[in-house]
PDB file of C-alpha atoms in Angstrom:
ATOM      1  CA  MET A   1      -0.139   0.099  -0.081  1.00 57.00           C
ATOM      2  CA  THR A   2       1.515   3.293  -1.106  1.00 66.00           C
ATOM      3  CA  ALA A   3       0.602   6.644   0.492  1.00 67.00           C
ATOM      4  CA  GLU A   4      -0.230   9.493  -2.082  1.00 74.00           C
ATOM      5  CA  VAL A   5       1.927  12.712  -1.482  1.00 64.00           C
ATOM      6  CA  PRO A   6      -0.297  15.713  -1.340  1.00 69.00           C
ATOM      7  CA  THR A   7       0.549  18.022  -4.153  1.00 81.00           C
ATOM      8  CA  ASP A   8       1.408  21.124  -1.980  1.00 85.00           C
ATOM      9  CA  GLU A   9       3.763  18.909  -0.136  1.00 82.00           C
ATOM     10  CA  LYS A  10       5.293  17.692  -3.702  1.00 79.00           C
ATOM     11  CA  GLN A  11       5.697  21.313  -4.361  1.00 81.00           C
ATOM     12  CA  ASN A  12       7.532  21.939  -1.200  1.00 79.00           C
ATOM     13  CA  LEU A  13       9.961  19.200  -1.851  1.00 77.00           C
ATOM     14  CA  ILE A  14      10.528  20.417  -5.399  1.00 73.00           C
ATOM     15  CA  SER A  15      11.152  23.979  -4.054  1.00 75.00           C
ATOM     16  CA  GLN A  16      13.856  22.784  -1.930  1.00 70.00           C
ATOM     17  CA  LEU A  17      15.687  21.298  -4.709  1.00 68.00           C
ATOM     18  CA  PRO A  18      18.698  23.276  -6.158  1.00 62.00           C
ATOM     19  CA  SER A  19      17.220  26.312  -7.841  1.00 69.00           C
ATOM     20  CA  SER A  20      18.646  25.776 -11.396  1.00 74.00           C
ATOM     21  CA  LYS A  21      18.948  22.740 -13.296  1.00 76.00           C
ATOM     22  CA  ASN A  22      22.309  23.271 -14.065  1.00 77.00           C
ATOM     23  CA  GLU A  23      23.226  23.294 -10.473  1.00 78.00           C
ATOM     24  CA  LEU A  24      21.499  20.293  -9.921  1.00 77.00           C
ATOM     25  CA  ASN A  25      23.182  18.444 -12.874  1.00 82.00           C
ATOM     26  CA  SER A  26      26.709  19.810 -11.831  1.00 85.00           C
ATOM     27  CA  GLU A  27      26.164  18.163  -8.432  1.00 85.00           C
ATOM     28  CA  ILE A  28      24.823  15.117  -9.971  1.00 86.00           C
ATOM     29  CA  PHE A  29      27.804  14.866 -12.329  1.00 89.00           C
ATOM     30  CA  LYS A  30      30.167  15.647  -9.557  1.00 90.00           C
ATOM     31  CA  ILE A  31      29.011  12.661  -7.404  1.00 91.00           C
ATOM     32  CA  LEU A  32      28.820  10.301 -10.404  1.00 91.00           C
ATOM     33  CA  PHE A  33      32.430  11.338 -11.801  1.00 91.00           C
ATOM     34  CA  VAL A  34      33.980  10.856  -8.325  1.00 91.00           C
ATOM     35  CA  LYS A  35      32.131   7.450  -7.839  1.00 92.00           C
ATOM     36  CA  ALA A  36      33.261   6.390 -11.417  1.00 90.00           C
ATOM     37  CA  ILE A  37      36.885   7.210 -10.644  1.00 88.00           C
ATOM     38  CA  LYS A  38      36.861   5.414  -7.273  1.00 89.00           C
ATOM     39  CA  ASP A  39      35.094   2.390  -8.942  1.00 87.00           C
ATOM     40  CA  TYR A  40      37.545   2.343 -11.792  1.00 85.00           C
ATOM     41  CA  PHE A  41      40.647   2.424  -9.399  1.00 83.00           C
ATOM     42  CA  LYS A  42      39.080  -0.307  -7.154  1.00 84.00           C
ATOM     43  CA  VAL A  43      38.413  -2.572 -10.156  1.00 82.00           C
ATOM     44  CA  HIS A  44      41.781  -1.726 -11.803  1.00 78.00           C
ATOM     45  CA  TRP A  45      43.724  -2.402  -8.621  1.00 79.00           C
ATOM     46  CA  LYS A  46      41.942  -5.758  -7.856  1.00 81.00           C
ATOM     47  CA  ASN A  47      42.730  -7.000 -11.420  1.00 81.00           C
ATOM     48  CA  LYS A  48      46.305  -5.952 -11.040  1.00 82.00           C
ATOM     49  CA  ARG A  49      46.655  -7.796  -7.740  1.00 81.00           C
ATOM     50  CA  LEU A  50      44.865 -10.859  -9.232  1.00 80.00           C
ATOM     51  CA  HIS A  51      47.207 -11.096 -12.152  1.00 80.00           C
ATOM     52  CA  ILE A  52      50.130 -10.767 -10.108  1.00 78.00           C
ATOM     53  CA  LEU A  53      48.900 -13.557  -7.749  1.00 78.00           C
ATOM     54  CA  MET A  54      47.953 -15.931 -10.665  1.00 77.00           C
ATOM     55  CA  ALA A  55      51.474 -15.344 -12.110  1.00 78.00           C
ATOM     56  CA  MET A  56      53.072 -15.961  -8.876  1.00 77.00           C
ATOM     57  CA  SER A  57      50.872 -19.289  -8.058  1.00 75.00           C
ATOM     58  CA  GLU A  58      51.195 -20.732 -11.717  1.00 67.00           C
ATOM     59  CA  PRO A  59      54.484 -22.567 -12.116  1.00 68.00           C
ATOM     60  CA  GLY A  60      55.805 -22.612 -15.563  1.00 62.00           C
ATOM     61  CA  ILE A  61      54.903 -18.763 -16.520  1.00 54.00           C
ATOM     62  CA  GLY A  62      57.866 -16.728 -17.646  1.00 54.00           C
ATOM     63  CA  ASN A  63      60.118 -20.007 -17.719  1.00 50.00           C
ATOM     64  CA  SER A  64      59.051 -21.777 -20.672  1.00 45.00           C
TER      65      SER A  64
END
């Protein structure tokens, strides 16, 4: 069961949002950009470590 939000309450919530659309977009962009960079480095570092561990654990690589 979902509660209906009264229209005046919706307007109130909307008015609390950043005034211009550009302001809002730049905030969202900043958040997503930072998150994307963090995720990239997290995945990149994890993959790098994984390759190093695999190379160390598999005999025969590099001395064939």
